[in-house]
PDB file of C-alpha atoms in Angstrom:
ATOM      1  CA  ALA A 204      -0.062   0.055   0.016  1.00 76.00           C
ATOM      2  CA  GLN A 205       0.770   3.706  -0.400  1.00 84.00           C
ATOM      3  CA  SER A 206       0.134   6.587   1.207  1.00 90.00           C
ATOM      4  CA  VAL A 207       1.456  10.282   2.291  1.00 94.00           C
ATOM      5  CA  ALA A 208       1.398  12.079   5.814  1.00 96.00           C
ATOM      6  CA  GLN A 209       1.431  15.674   5.740  1.00 97.00           C
ATOM      7  CA  PRO A 210       1.997  16.297   9.791  1.00 96.00           C
ATOM      8  CA  GLU A 211       0.400  19.873   9.501  1.00 96.00           C
ATOM      9  CA  ASP A 212      -3.157  21.077   8.932  1.00 96.00           C
ATOM     10  CA  GLN A 213      -1.584  24.453   8.411  1.00 97.00           C
ATOM     11  CA  VAL A 214       1.394  26.736   8.110  1.00 98.00           C
ATOM     12  CA  ASN A 215       1.641  30.535   8.574  1.00 98.00           C
ATOM     13  CA  VAL A 216       4.664  32.657   7.537  1.00 98.00           C
ATOM     14  CA  ALA A 217       5.146  36.029   6.990  1.00 98.00           C
ATOM     15  CA  GLU A 218       5.409  37.067   3.678  1.00 98.00           C
ATOM     16  CA  GLY A 219       9.136  37.527   2.448  1.00 97.00           C
ATOM     17  CA  ASN A 220      10.367  34.490   4.407  1.00 98.00           C
ATOM     18  CA  PRO A 221      10.933  31.136   3.375  1.00 97.00           C
ATOM     19  CA  LEU A 222       8.119  28.469   3.767  1.00 97.00           C
ATOM     20  CA  THR A 223       8.619  24.598   4.064  1.00 98.00           C
ATOM     21  CA  VAL A 224       5.552  22.125   3.950  1.00 98.00           C
ATOM     22  CA  LYS A 225       5.947  18.784   4.801  1.00 98.00           C
ATOM     23  CA  CYS A 226       5.350  15.560   3.628  1.00 98.00           C
ATOM     24  CA  THR A 227       6.225  11.956   4.114  1.00 97.00           C
ATOM     25  CA  TYR A 228       5.737   8.816   2.001  1.00 94.00           C
ATOM     26  CA  SER A 229       5.206   5.186   2.115  1.00 92.00           C
ATOM     27  CA  VAL A 230       5.466   3.031  -0.958  1.00 87.00           C
ATOM     28  CA  SER A 231       6.927  -0.239  -1.861  1.00 83.00           C
ATOM     29  CA  GLY A 232       9.498   0.555  -4.310  1.00 83.00           C
ATOM     30  CA  ASN A 233      10.492   3.527  -5.869  1.00 82.00           C
ATOM     31  CA  PRO A 234       7.850   6.554  -5.441  1.00 87.00           C
ATOM     32  CA  TYR A 235       6.698   9.084  -7.907  1.00 91.00           C
ATOM     33  CA  LEU A 236       5.955  12.133  -5.894  1.00 94.00           C
ATOM     34  CA  PHE A 237       4.176  15.246  -6.828  1.00 95.00           C
ATOM     35  CA  TRP A 238       2.874  18.529  -5.247  1.00 97.00           C
ATOM     36  CA  TYR A 239      -0.363  20.413  -6.266  1.00 98.00           C
ATOM     37  CA  VAL A 240      -1.910  23.410  -4.760  1.00 97.00           C
ATOM     38  CA  GLN A 241      -5.664  24.177  -4.733  1.00 96.00           C
ATOM     39  CA  TYR A 242      -7.006  27.494  -4.433  1.00 92.00           C
ATOM     40  CA  PRO A 243     -10.742  28.157  -2.861  1.00 85.00           C
ATOM     41  CA  ASN A 244     -13.339  26.750  -5.245  1.00 77.00           C
ATOM     42  CA  ARG A 245     -10.847  25.715  -7.823  1.00 80.00           C
ATOM     43  CA  GLY A 246      -9.203  22.214  -8.661  1.00 86.00           C
ATOM     44  CA  LEU A 247      -5.697  21.156  -8.238  1.00 93.00           C
ATOM     45  CA  GLN A 248      -2.652  22.904  -9.831  1.00 95.00           C
ATOM     46  CA  PHE A 249       0.379  20.859 -10.814  1.00 95.00           C
ATOM     47  CA  LEU A 250       3.475  22.336  -9.111  1.00 97.00           C
ATOM     48  CA  LEU A 251       6.299  19.708  -9.585  1.00 96.00           C
ATOM     49  CA  LYS A 252       7.128  16.314  -9.488  1.00 94.00           C
ATOM     50  CA  TYR A 253      10.126  13.568  -8.663  1.00 93.00           C
ATOM     51  CA  ILE A 254      10.551  10.991 -10.764  1.00 89.00           C
ATOM     52  CA  THR A 255      14.441  10.258 -10.371  1.00 83.00           C
ATOM     53  CA  GLY A 256      17.201  12.075 -10.810  1.00 83.00           C
ATOM     54  CA  ASP A 257      18.242  14.985  -8.961  1.00 87.00           C
ATOM     55  CA  ASN A 258      16.843  15.268  -5.396  1.00 92.00           C
ATOM     56  CA  LEU A 259      16.301  18.886  -5.653  1.00 95.00           C
ATOM     57  CA  VAL A 260      13.037  19.444  -7.912  1.00 95.00           C
ATOM     58  CA  LYS A 261      12.330  22.597  -9.150  1.00 96.00           C
ATOM     59  CA  GLY A 262       8.398  23.597 -10.150  1.00 95.00           C
ATOM     60  CA  SER A 263       6.111  26.632 -10.829  1.00 92.00           C
ATOM     61  CA  TYR A 264       5.990  29.644  -9.048  1.00 93.00           C
ATOM     62  CA  GLY A 265       9.436  29.527  -7.723  1.00 95.00           C
ATOM     63  CA  PHE A 266       8.557  26.286  -5.472  1.00 97.00           C
ATOM     64  CA  GLU A 267      11.104  23.376  -5.085  1.00 97.00           C
ATOM     65  CA  ALA A 268      11.050  20.223  -3.191  1.00 97.00           C
ATOM     66  CA  GLU A 269      13.793  17.924  -1.956  1.00 95.00           C
ATOM     67  CA  PHE A 270      13.560  14.233  -2.112  1.00 95.00           C
ATOM     68  CA  ASN A 271      15.191  12.365   0.622  1.00 95.00           C
ATOM     69  CA  LYS A 272      15.101   8.608   0.416  1.00 93.00           C
ATOM     70  CA  SER A 273      16.284   8.029   3.791  1.00 93.00           C
ATOM     71  CA  GLN A 274      13.939   9.789   5.394  1.00 95.00           C
ATOM     72  CA  THR A 275      11.004   9.225   2.835  1.00 95.00           C
ATOM     73  CA  SER A 276      10.414  12.891   2.796  1.00 96.00           C
ATOM     74  CA  PHE A 277       9.472  15.454  -0.068  1.00 97.00           C
ATOM     75  CA  HIS A 278       9.477  18.882   1.501  1.00 98.00           C
ATOM     76  CA  LEU A 279       7.909  21.698  -0.361  1.00 98.00           C
ATOM     77  CA  LYS A 280       9.820  24.597  -0.280  1.00 98.00           C
ATOM     78  CA  LYS A 281      10.022  28.206  -1.047  1.00 98.00           C
ATOM     79  CA  PRO A 282      12.621  30.622  -0.179  1.00 97.00           C
ATOM     80  CA  SER A 283      10.382  33.883  -0.222  1.00 97.00           C
ATOM     81  CA  ALA A 284       6.642  33.713   0.274  1.00 97.00           C
ATOM     82  CA  LEU A 285       4.120  35.674  -1.070  1.00 97.00           C
ATOM     83  CA  VAL A 286       0.417  36.437   0.140  1.00 97.00           C
ATOM     84  CA  SER A 287      -0.532  35.099  -2.745  1.00 95.00           C
ATOM     85  CA  ASP A 288       0.707  31.669  -2.278  1.00 96.00           C
ATOM     86  CA  SER A 289      -1.982  31.344   0.389  1.00 97.00           C
ATOM     87  CA  ALA A 290      -3.750  28.174  -0.390  1.00 97.00           C
ATOM     88  CA  LEU A 291      -4.161  24.443   0.327  1.00 97.00           C
ATOM     89  CA  TYR A 292      -1.164  22.209  -0.527  1.00 98.00           C
ATOM     90  CA  PHE A 293      -1.522  18.608  -1.499  1.00 98.00           C
ATOM     91  CA  CYS A 294       1.331  15.903  -1.640  1.00 97.00           C
ATOM     92  CA  ALA A 295       0.668  12.734  -3.655  1.00 95.00           C
ATOM     93  CA  VAL A 296       2.743   9.512  -4.170  1.00 93.00           C
ATOM     94  CA  ARG A 297       2.077   7.178  -6.578  1.00 87.00           C
ATOM     95  CA  ALA A 298       3.829   3.393  -6.737  1.00 76.00           C
ATOM     96  CA  PHE A 299       5.968   2.687  -9.793  1.00 68.00           C
ATOM     97  CA  SER A 300       3.178  -0.066 -11.191  1.00 69.00           C
ATOM     98  CA  GLY A 301       0.101   1.796  -9.923  1.00 71.00           C
ATOM     99  CA  TYR A 302      -2.536   3.906 -11.315  1.00 76.00           C
ATOM    100  CA  ALA A 303      -3.779   6.012  -8.758  1.00 85.00           C
ATOM    101  CA  LEU A 304      -2.242   9.094  -7.056  1.00 90.00           C
ATOM    102  CA  ASN A 305      -2.461   8.901  -3.481  1.00 93.00           C
ATOM    103  CA  PHE A 306      -3.118  12.118  -1.558  1.00 96.00           C
ATOM    104  CA  GLY A 307      -2.117  13.654   2.007  1.00 96.00           C
ATOM    105  CA  LYS A 308      -4.695  15.422   3.787  1.00 96.00           C
ATOM    106  CA  GLY A 309      -3.445  18.853   2.668  1.00 97.00           C
ATOM    107  CA  THR A 310      -1.921  21.683   4.803  1.00 98.00           C
ATOM    108  CA  SER A 311      -3.102  25.067   4.713  1.00 97.00           C
ATOM    109  CA  LEU A 312      -0.874  27.826   3.822  1.00 98.00           C
ATOM    110  CA  LEU A 313      -1.459  31.341   5.291  1.00 97.00           C
ATOM    111  CA  VAL A 314       1.008  34.047   4.219  1.00 97.00           C
ATOM    112  CA  THR A 315       0.419  37.216   6.258  1.00 97.00           C
ATOM    113  CA  PRO A 316       1.860  40.710   4.952  1.00 95.00           C
TER     114      PRO A 316
ATOM    115  CA  ASP B1066      -4.771  25.702 -25.098  1.00 60.00           C
ATOM    116  CA  ALA B1067      -8.057  24.559 -23.146  1.00 80.00           C
ATOM    117  CA  GLY B1068      -7.158  22.465 -19.795  1.00 93.00           C
ATOM    118  CA  VAL B1069      -9.657  19.934 -18.687  1.00 96.00           C
ATOM    119  CA  THR B1070     -12.904  20.945 -18.471  1.00 96.00           C
ATOM    120  CA  GLN B1071     -15.936  19.544 -16.250  1.00 97.00           C
ATOM    121  CA  SER B1072     -19.649  20.100 -16.220  1.00 96.00           C
ATOM    122  CA  PRO B1073     -21.927  20.878 -14.790  1.00 97.00           C
ATOM    123  CA  THR B1074     -20.094  22.982 -11.950  1.00 96.00           C
ATOM    124  CA  HIS B1075     -22.197  22.371  -9.163  1.00 96.00           C
ATOM    125  CA  LEU B1076     -25.373  19.830  -9.090  1.00 96.00           C
ATOM    126  CA  ILE B1077     -27.975  19.658  -5.944  1.00 98.00           C
ATOM    127  CA  LYS B1078     -29.733  15.874  -6.128  1.00 97.00           C
ATOM    128  CA  THR B1079     -31.659  14.177  -3.144  1.00 98.00           C
ATOM    129  CA  ARG B1080     -30.862  11.032  -1.795  1.00 98.00           C
ATOM    130  CA  GLY B1081     -31.593   7.784  -3.999  1.00 97.00           C
ATOM    131  CA  GLN B1082     -31.238   9.954  -7.397  1.00 98.00           C
ATOM    132  CA  HIS B1083     -28.700   9.059 -10.054  1.00 98.00           C
ATOM    133  CA  VAL B1084     -26.176  11.727 -11.341  1.00 98.00           C
ATOM    134  CA  THR B1085     -23.628  11.785 -14.204  1.00 98.00           C
ATOM    135  CA  LEU B1086     -20.774  13.992 -14.457  1.00 98.00           C
ATOM    136  CA  ARG B1087     -18.832  14.777 -17.550  1.00 98.00           C
ATOM    137  CA  CYS B1088     -15.087  15.801 -18.496  1.00 98.00           C
ATOM    138  CA  SER B1089     -13.334  16.392 -21.402  1.00 97.00           C
ATOM    139  CA  PRO B1090      -9.572  15.987 -21.222  1.00 96.00           C
ATOM    140  CA  ILE B1091      -6.955  18.062 -22.345  1.00 95.00           C
ATOM    141  CA  SER B1092      -6.218  17.719 -26.168  1.00 94.00           C
ATOM    142  CA  GLY B1093      -4.288  14.983 -26.809  1.00 91.00           C
ATOM    143  CA  HIS B1094      -4.496  13.279 -23.557  1.00 92.00           C
ATOM    144  CA  LYS B1095      -5.649   9.880 -23.765  1.00 91.00           C
ATOM    145  CA  SER B1096      -6.207   9.153 -20.220  1.00 91.00           C
ATOM    146  CA  VAL B1097      -8.670  10.173 -17.868  1.00 94.00           C
ATOM    147  CA  SER B1098      -8.969   9.939 -14.169  1.00 94.00           C
ATOM    148  CA  TRP B1099     -11.883  10.412 -11.696  1.00 97.00           C
ATOM    149  CA  TYR B1100     -11.224  11.502  -7.835  1.00 97.00           C
ATOM    150  CA  GLN B1101     -13.495  12.343  -5.016  1.00 98.00           C
ATOM    151  CA  GLN B1102     -12.727  15.198  -2.929  1.00 96.00           C
ATOM    152  CA  VAL B1103     -14.794  15.380   0.587  1.00 96.00           C
ATOM    153  CA  LEU B1104     -14.519  18.362   2.621  1.00 91.00           C
ATOM    154  CA  GLY B1105     -11.279  18.835   4.299  1.00 89.00           C
ATOM    155  CA  GLN B1106      -9.829  15.682   2.936  1.00 93.00           C
ATOM    156  CA  GLY B1107      -7.273  15.033  -0.037  1.00 94.00           C
ATOM    157  CA  PRO B1108      -8.670  13.506  -3.190  1.00 96.00           C
ATOM    158  CA  GLN B1109      -9.473   9.938  -3.443  1.00 96.00           C
ATOM    159  CA  PHE B1110      -9.232   8.018  -6.675  1.00 94.00           C
ATOM    160  CA  ILE B1111     -12.183   6.469  -7.972  1.00 96.00           C
ATOM    161  CA  PHE B1112     -11.542   5.096 -11.786  1.00 92.00           C
ATOM    162  CA  GLN B1113      -8.588   5.464 -14.362  1.00 92.00           C
ATOM    163  CA  TYR B1114      -9.468   4.957 -18.143  1.00 92.00           C
ATOM    164  CA  TYR B1115      -7.161   4.821 -21.133  1.00 89.00           C
ATOM    165  CA  GLU B1116      -8.177   4.207 -24.545  1.00 87.00           C
ATOM    166  CA  LYS B1117     -11.767   3.304 -23.349  1.00 89.00           C
ATOM    167  CA  GLU B1118     -10.832   1.131 -21.181  1.00 91.00           C
ATOM    168  CA  GLU B1119     -10.911   0.705 -17.563  1.00 91.00           C
ATOM    169  CA  ARG B1120      -7.269   0.589 -15.906  1.00 88.00           C
ATOM    170  CA  GLY B1121      -7.569   1.314 -12.411  1.00 88.00           C
ATOM    171  CA  ARG B1122     -10.158   1.259  -9.857  1.00 92.00           C
ATOM    172  CA  GLY B1123     -10.463   2.580  -6.227  1.00 92.00           C
ATOM    173  CA  ASN B1124     -12.006   1.347  -3.176  1.00 93.00           C
ATOM    174  CA  PHE B1125     -15.710   2.512  -3.994  1.00 96.00           C
ATOM    175  CA  PRO B1126     -18.742   0.876  -4.380  1.00 97.00           C
ATOM    176  CA  ASP B1127     -20.333  -0.645  -7.699  1.00 96.00           C
ATOM    177  CA  ARG B1128     -23.247   2.347  -7.293  1.00 98.00           C
ATOM    178  CA  PHE B1129     -20.095   4.197  -9.241  1.00 98.00           C
ATOM    179  CA  SER B1130     -19.182   3.792 -12.662  1.00 97.00           C
ATOM    180  CA  ALA B1131     -17.762   5.577 -15.657  1.00 97.00           C
ATOM    181  CA  ARG B1132     -16.840   5.226 -19.291  1.00 96.00           C
ATOM    182  CA  GLN B1133     -14.474   6.772 -21.710  1.00 96.00           C
ATOM    183  CA  PHE B1134     -15.667   7.715 -25.299  1.00 96.00           C
ATOM    184  CA  PRO B1135     -13.802   7.468 -28.489  1.00 95.00           C
ATOM    185  CA  ASN B1136     -13.096  11.433 -28.311  1.00 95.00           C
ATOM    186  CA  TYR B1137     -11.402  10.395 -24.651  1.00 95.00           C
ATOM    187  CA  SER B1138     -13.862  12.255 -22.935  1.00 97.00           C
ATOM    188  CA  SER B1139     -15.515  10.468 -20.085  1.00 97.00           C
ATOM    189  CA  GLU B1140     -18.647  10.466 -17.865  1.00 98.00           C
ATOM    190  CA  LEU B1141     -18.736   9.203 -14.207  1.00 98.00           C
ATOM    191  CA  ASN B1142     -22.001   7.742 -12.777  1.00 98.00           C
ATOM    192  CA  VAL B1143     -23.330   7.503  -9.467  1.00 98.00           C
ATOM    193  CA  ASN B1144     -26.490   5.693  -8.573  1.00 97.00           C
ATOM    194  CA  ALA B1145     -28.674   5.669  -5.496  1.00 98.00           C
ATOM    195  CA  LEU B1146     -27.078   8.671  -4.366  1.00 98.00           C
ATOM    196  CA  LEU B1147     -26.217   9.212  -0.477  1.00 98.00           C
ATOM    197  CA  LEU B1148     -25.562  12.162   1.830  1.00 97.00           C
ATOM    198  CA  GLY B1149     -22.032  10.848   2.145  1.00 96.00           C
ATOM    199  CA  ASP B1150     -21.497  11.166  -1.649  1.00 98.00           C
ATOM    200  CA  SER B1151     -21.555  15.137  -1.331  1.00 98.00           C
ATOM    201  CA  ALA B1152     -18.012  15.975  -2.410  1.00 97.00           C
ATOM    202  CA  LEU B1153     -15.833  18.095  -5.054  1.00 96.00           C
ATOM    203  CA  TYR B1154     -15.451  15.308  -7.910  1.00 97.00           C
ATOM    204  CA  LEU B1155     -12.357  16.066  -9.548  1.00 97.00           C
ATOM    205  CA  CYS B1156     -11.575  14.981 -13.425  1.00 97.00           C
ATOM    206  CA  ALA B1157      -7.674  14.515 -14.287  1.00 95.00           C
ATOM    207  CA  SER B1158      -6.034  13.514 -17.655  1.00 94.00           C
ATOM    208  CA  SER B1159      -2.701  12.501 -18.824  1.00 91.00           C
ATOM    209  CA  LEU B1160      -1.186  11.666 -21.903  1.00 86.00           C
ATOM    210  CA  GLN B1161      -0.705   7.921 -21.307  1.00 74.00           C
ATOM    211  CA  VAL B1162      -1.842   5.374 -18.751  1.00 64.00           C
ATOM    212  CA  LEU B1163       0.099   5.939 -15.522  1.00 59.00           C
ATOM    213  CA  ALA B1164       1.364   2.593 -14.363  1.00 57.00           C
ATOM    214  CA  GLY B1165       4.988   2.393 -14.763  1.00 57.00           C
ATOM    215  CA  GLY B1166       5.612   6.109 -15.975  1.00 65.00           C
ATOM    216  CA  GLY B1167       5.634   9.626 -14.619  1.00 75.00           C
ATOM    217  CA  GLU B1168       3.216  11.093 -16.266  1.00 84.00           C
ATOM    218  CA  THR B1169       1.517  13.959 -14.539  1.00 90.00           C
ATOM    219  CA  GLN B1170      -2.084  14.072 -14.207  1.00 92.00           C
ATOM    220  CA  TYR B1171      -3.882  17.717 -14.945  1.00 94.00           C
ATOM    221  CA  PHE B1172      -7.042  18.361 -12.731  1.00 96.00           C
ATOM    222  CA  GLY B1173     -10.361  20.124 -13.937  1.00 96.00           C
ATOM    223  CA  PRO B1174     -12.262  22.553 -11.871  1.00 95.00           C
ATOM    224  CA  GLY B1175     -14.626  20.011 -10.494  1.00 96.00           C
ATOM    225  CA  THR B1176     -17.983  19.138 -10.023  1.00 97.00           C
ATOM    226  CA  ARG B1177     -19.299  20.524  -6.731  1.00 96.00           C
ATOM    227  CA  LEU B1178     -22.365  17.665  -5.563  1.00 98.00           C
ATOM    228  CA  LEU B1179     -24.628  18.310  -2.839  1.00 98.00           C
ATOM    229  CA  VAL B1180     -26.741  15.379  -1.921  1.00 98.00           C
ATOM    230  CA  LEU B1181     -29.910  16.331   0.313  1.00 97.00           C
TER     231      LEU B1181
END
């Protein structure tokens, strides 16, 4: 079975400060890992993914994520947060042989001016 | 380019009724997946279709069914609606079937279903 844990329901950060949204995963074999963002009353927008290769993945809107196999983590980061980054962030994992994305419960990010 | 489109955007039904939700994938995408997102939770996988065949199914009852048409659009059908079926239903498309590949799924805006 594959699963994702997002340990924080909410992350608060001041505009201009770095942000981190945490994600740990459990999967048999090599994982495919994804981050999506959801704004109110909208669908999910793809941010970035890890398939293989470089452990630091760069994505849309200045976001990046670091894959750590030993800690089974895939934390989302951004060097300088914007108020417009406030949204719901989902981490997802898919096993190599799987069809479905397994999502975490989501982390609400609030960036204050 | 148009993204994934879904219709209707909102829907209100009563218990026991049937509902059909529709999805058009991104042009050129041949795979469609359906997810259910209950308020406060992450999306849960329902189905994946590729080339009109079901390729994966999540842990949902037989009241849920889907199909994919020759133009790769898809319908999700839910029979005998229950209050617990109230959710945002998301459709996602990708170029190919997902197993064994790092394909990205691109999501539509969803259909919000309320069952009274």
